[in-house]
Amino acid sequence: MNYEDLTQEEFDVFVTGELTHRALALEDQVNAIISEYFIGNMNSKEDDFRRLILDRDGLTSQDKIEIVRAMIPIFGQSAKDSNLKKILNEVEKFKSLRNAMAHGQCRTDKADPLRLKLRMVTRSGKEKIFDITPDSHRNTIAEVDELIKRLTEARDCVCDY
C-alpha cells in the first residue's frame, strides 16, 4: 500500500482498519489456545464454547490474555520452548497501539500530513503519545504479522498433546 498517496483522513482509516484486522487475528489465536486446551481441536462443541464463553461481550481480549498467561504452568516446558509468556507481552504492547487508534484522543496537526498523533492515558495516569507515519506503520504491520505467526506457532506447540 502506498500510504503517501492518501489524504490524512484516508491514512487514518487504513491504519485503524489494518491494526484492527491484526488485533482480531491475535485474539483469534488466543481464543484458539483456550478452546483447544479445554475442548480440543475440531471438536463439535468448540463453536458453542467460543460463542457462549469466549465471544461474550464482557470478556475482553485482555481477560483472555490473562487466562492464557495463567495457563502457562499447565503447558509446562512447551510454554517455555515457544516463548509464550514473551509473546503474550508483545500482544499486549500491540494491543495498546490498537486501543490508542480506537479510543485515544487525536493530537494530529493538520499542517503535518500523514502523521497521526494519538494520546492515551494509562490506568495509572501516565500519558502515552503514539506517533504514526507511513514508514512506522509499515514497520508495525510487518512486526505484528510476524507476531501473529509466532503466536500461531506457540499455539501449535502448547496445544500439541
Short mmCIF file of C-alpha atoms in Angstrom, two decimals:
data_model
loop_
_atom_site.label_atom_id
_atom_site.label_comp_id
_atom_site.label_asym_id
_atom_site.label_seq_id
_atom_site.Cartn_x
_atom_site.Cartn_y
_atom_site.Cartn_z
CA MET A 1 0.00 0.00 0.00
CA ASN A 2 1.33 3.39 -0.94
CA TYR A 3 0.13 5.40 2.04
CA GLU A 4 1.84 8.53 0.72
CA ASP A 5 -0.90 8.85 -1.92
CA LEU A 6 -3.64 9.07 0.71
CA THR A 7 -5.17 12.05 2.41
CA GLN A 8 -4.64 12.30 6.15
CA GLU A 9 -8.20 11.08 6.73
CA GLU A 10 -7.75 8.11 4.37
CA PHE A 11 -4.45 7.24 6.05
CA ASP A 12 -6.20 7.26 9.43
CA VAL A 13 -8.89 4.93 8.09
CA PHE A 14 -6.36 2.48 6.62
CA VAL A 15 -4.19 2.46 9.74
CA THR A 16 -7.19 1.91 12.00
CA GLY A 17 -8.55 -0.87 9.79
CA GLU A 18 -5.23 -2.67 9.36
CA LEU A 19 -4.45 -2.55 13.08
CA THR A 20 -7.94 -3.77 13.97
CA HIS A 21 -7.64 -6.63 11.48
CA ARG A 22 -4.36 -7.74 13.09
CA ALA A 23 -5.79 -7.37 16.60
CA LEU A 24 -8.64 -9.70 15.65
CA ALA A 25 -6.16 -12.24 14.27
CA LEU A 26 -4.16 -12.15 17.51
CA GLU A 27 -7.30 -12.53 19.62
CA ASP A 28 -8.39 -15.47 17.48
CA GLN A 29 -5.11 -17.24 18.27
CA VAL A 30 -5.53 -16.54 22.00
CA ASN A 31 -9.08 -17.93 21.76
CA ALA A 32 -7.74 -20.99 19.96
CA ILE A 33 -5.25 -21.71 22.76
CA ILE A 34 -8.04 -21.61 25.34
CA SER A 35 -10.61 -23.58 23.35
CA GLU A 36 -8.16 -26.20 22.08
CA TYR A 37 -6.94 -26.86 25.62
CA PHE A 38 -10.39 -27.15 27.20
CA ILE A 39 -12.42 -28.52 24.28
CA GLY A 40 -9.92 -29.93 21.80
CA ASN A 41 -9.27 -29.15 18.19
CA MET A 42 -12.09 -29.71 15.69
CA ASN A 43 -14.48 -30.76 18.43
CA SER A 44 -18.16 -30.30 17.66
CA LYS A 45 -18.50 -28.30 20.89
CA GLU A 46 -15.74 -25.82 20.00
CA ASP A 47 -18.05 -23.42 18.17
CA ASP A 48 -20.50 -23.43 21.08
CA PHE A 49 -17.65 -22.90 23.58
CA ARG A 50 -16.32 -19.95 21.60
CA ARG A 51 -19.77 -18.44 21.09
CA LEU A 52 -21.03 -18.88 24.66
CA ILE A 53 -17.80 -18.32 26.59
CA LEU A 54 -15.03 -16.63 24.60
CA ASP A 55 -17.06 -14.31 22.40
CA ARG A 56 -19.15 -12.87 25.25
CA ASP A 57 -19.36 -9.10 25.28
CA GLY A 58 -17.96 -8.77 28.79
CA LEU A 59 -14.90 -10.98 28.27
CA THR A 60 -12.22 -8.65 26.94
CA SER A 61 -9.16 -9.58 24.93
CA GLN A 62 -7.11 -8.62 27.99
CA ASP A 63 -9.10 -11.11 30.08
CA LYS A 64 -8.33 -13.82 27.54
CA ILE A 65 -4.62 -12.95 27.55
CA GLU A 66 -4.68 -13.25 31.36
CA ILE A 67 -6.39 -16.65 31.10
CA VAL A 68 -3.67 -17.91 28.74
CA ARG A 69 -1.00 -16.38 30.98
CA ALA A 70 -2.48 -18.34 33.90
CA MET A 71 -2.37 -21.49 31.76
CA ILE A 72 1.39 -21.24 31.20
CA PRO A 73 2.22 -23.51 34.17
CA ILE A 74 -0.20 -26.11 32.79
CA PHE A 75 1.64 -26.09 29.45
CA GLY A 76 4.97 -26.63 31.19
CA GLN A 77 8.04 -26.94 29.01
CA SER A 78 6.14 -26.33 25.76
CA ALA A 79 5.22 -22.84 27.00
CA LYS A 80 8.90 -22.16 27.71
CA ASP A 81 10.02 -23.64 24.38
CA SER A 82 7.54 -21.47 22.49
CA ASN A 83 8.30 -18.27 24.48
CA LEU A 84 4.57 -17.95 25.12
CA LYS A 85 4.96 -15.51 28.03
CA LYS A 86 7.13 -13.15 25.97
CA ILE A 87 4.75 -13.40 23.01
CA LEU A 88 1.77 -12.51 25.24
CA ASN A 89 3.66 -9.44 26.46
CA GLU A 90 4.19 -8.40 22.84
CA VAL A 91 0.49 -8.95 22.10
CA GLU A 92 -0.34 -6.58 24.98
CA LYS A 93 2.08 -3.98 23.65
CA PHE A 94 0.48 -4.15 20.20
CA LYS A 95 -2.97 -4.04 21.79
CA SER A 96 -2.12 -0.70 23.40
CA LEU A 97 -1.40 0.80 19.97
CA ARG A 98 -4.61 -0.58 18.54
CA ASN A 99 -6.54 0.77 21.53
CA ALA A 100 -4.98 4.19 21.01
CA MET A 101 -6.38 4.17 17.47
CA ALA A 102 -9.83 3.23 18.73
CA HIS A 103 -10.02 5.16 21.99
CA GLY A 104 -7.23 7.74 22.08
CA GLN A 105 -7.52 11.48 21.71
CA CYS A 106 -6.37 12.82 18.38
CA ARG A 107 -3.44 15.22 18.63
CA THR A 108 -2.73 15.25 14.91
CA ASP A 109 -1.55 18.54 13.43
CA LYS A 110 -3.45 19.24 10.21
CA ALA A 111 -0.35 21.01 8.89
CA ASP A 112 1.68 17.78 9.17
CA PRO A 113 0.05 15.43 6.64
CA LEU A 114 0.31 11.67 7.04
CA ARG A 115 1.44 11.86 10.65
CA LEU A 116 -1.11 10.67 13.18
CA LYS A 117 -0.58 11.60 16.82
CA LEU A 118 -2.74 9.95 19.43
CA ARG A 119 -2.75 10.40 23.16
CA MET A 120 -3.71 7.69 25.61
CA VAL A 121 -3.73 7.92 29.35
CA THR A 122 -2.93 4.62 31.07
CA ARG A 123 -4.82 3.28 34.07
CA SER A 124 -2.02 4.62 36.27
CA GLY A 125 -2.48 8.09 34.76
CA LYS A 126 0.65 8.05 32.60
CA GLU A 127 0.30 9.76 29.24
CA LYS A 128 1.48 7.96 26.12
CA ILE A 129 1.76 9.57 22.70
CA PHE A 130 1.62 7.36 19.63
CA ASP A 131 3.18 8.94 16.53
CA ILE A 132 2.27 7.07 13.34
CA THR A 133 3.78 7.78 9.94
CA PRO A 134 3.60 5.68 6.77
CA ASP A 135 7.06 4.24 7.50
CA SER A 136 6.35 3.50 11.16
CA HIS A 137 3.03 1.90 10.19
CA ARG A 138 4.69 -0.33 7.59
CA ASN A 139 7.16 -1.44 10.25
CA THR A 140 4.37 -2.06 12.75
CA ILE A 141 2.40 -4.15 10.25
CA ALA A 142 5.49 -6.25 9.43
CA GLU A 143 6.19 -6.75 13.15
CA VAL A 144 2.62 -7.69 14.04
CA ASP A 145 2.37 -10.09 11.08
CA GLU A 146 5.48 -11.81 12.46
CA LEU A 147 3.90 -11.76 15.94
CA ILE A 148 0.76 -13.46 14.60
CA LYS A 149 2.97 -16.14 13.06
CA ARG A 150 4.90 -16.67 16.33
CA LEU A 151 1.67 -16.80 18.37
CA THR A 152 0.24 -19.37 15.95
CA GLU A 153 3.41 -21.46 16.28
CA ALA A 154 3.24 -21.15 20.09
CA ARG A 155 -0.40 -22.27 19.98
CA ASP A 156 0.61 -25.29 17.91
CA CYS A 157 3.36 -26.06 20.41
CA VAL A 158 1.31 -25.81 23.60
CA CYS A 159 -1.80 -27.43 22.15
CA ASP A 160 0.09 -30.37 20.56
CA TYR A 161 -0.82 -33.08 23.01
#
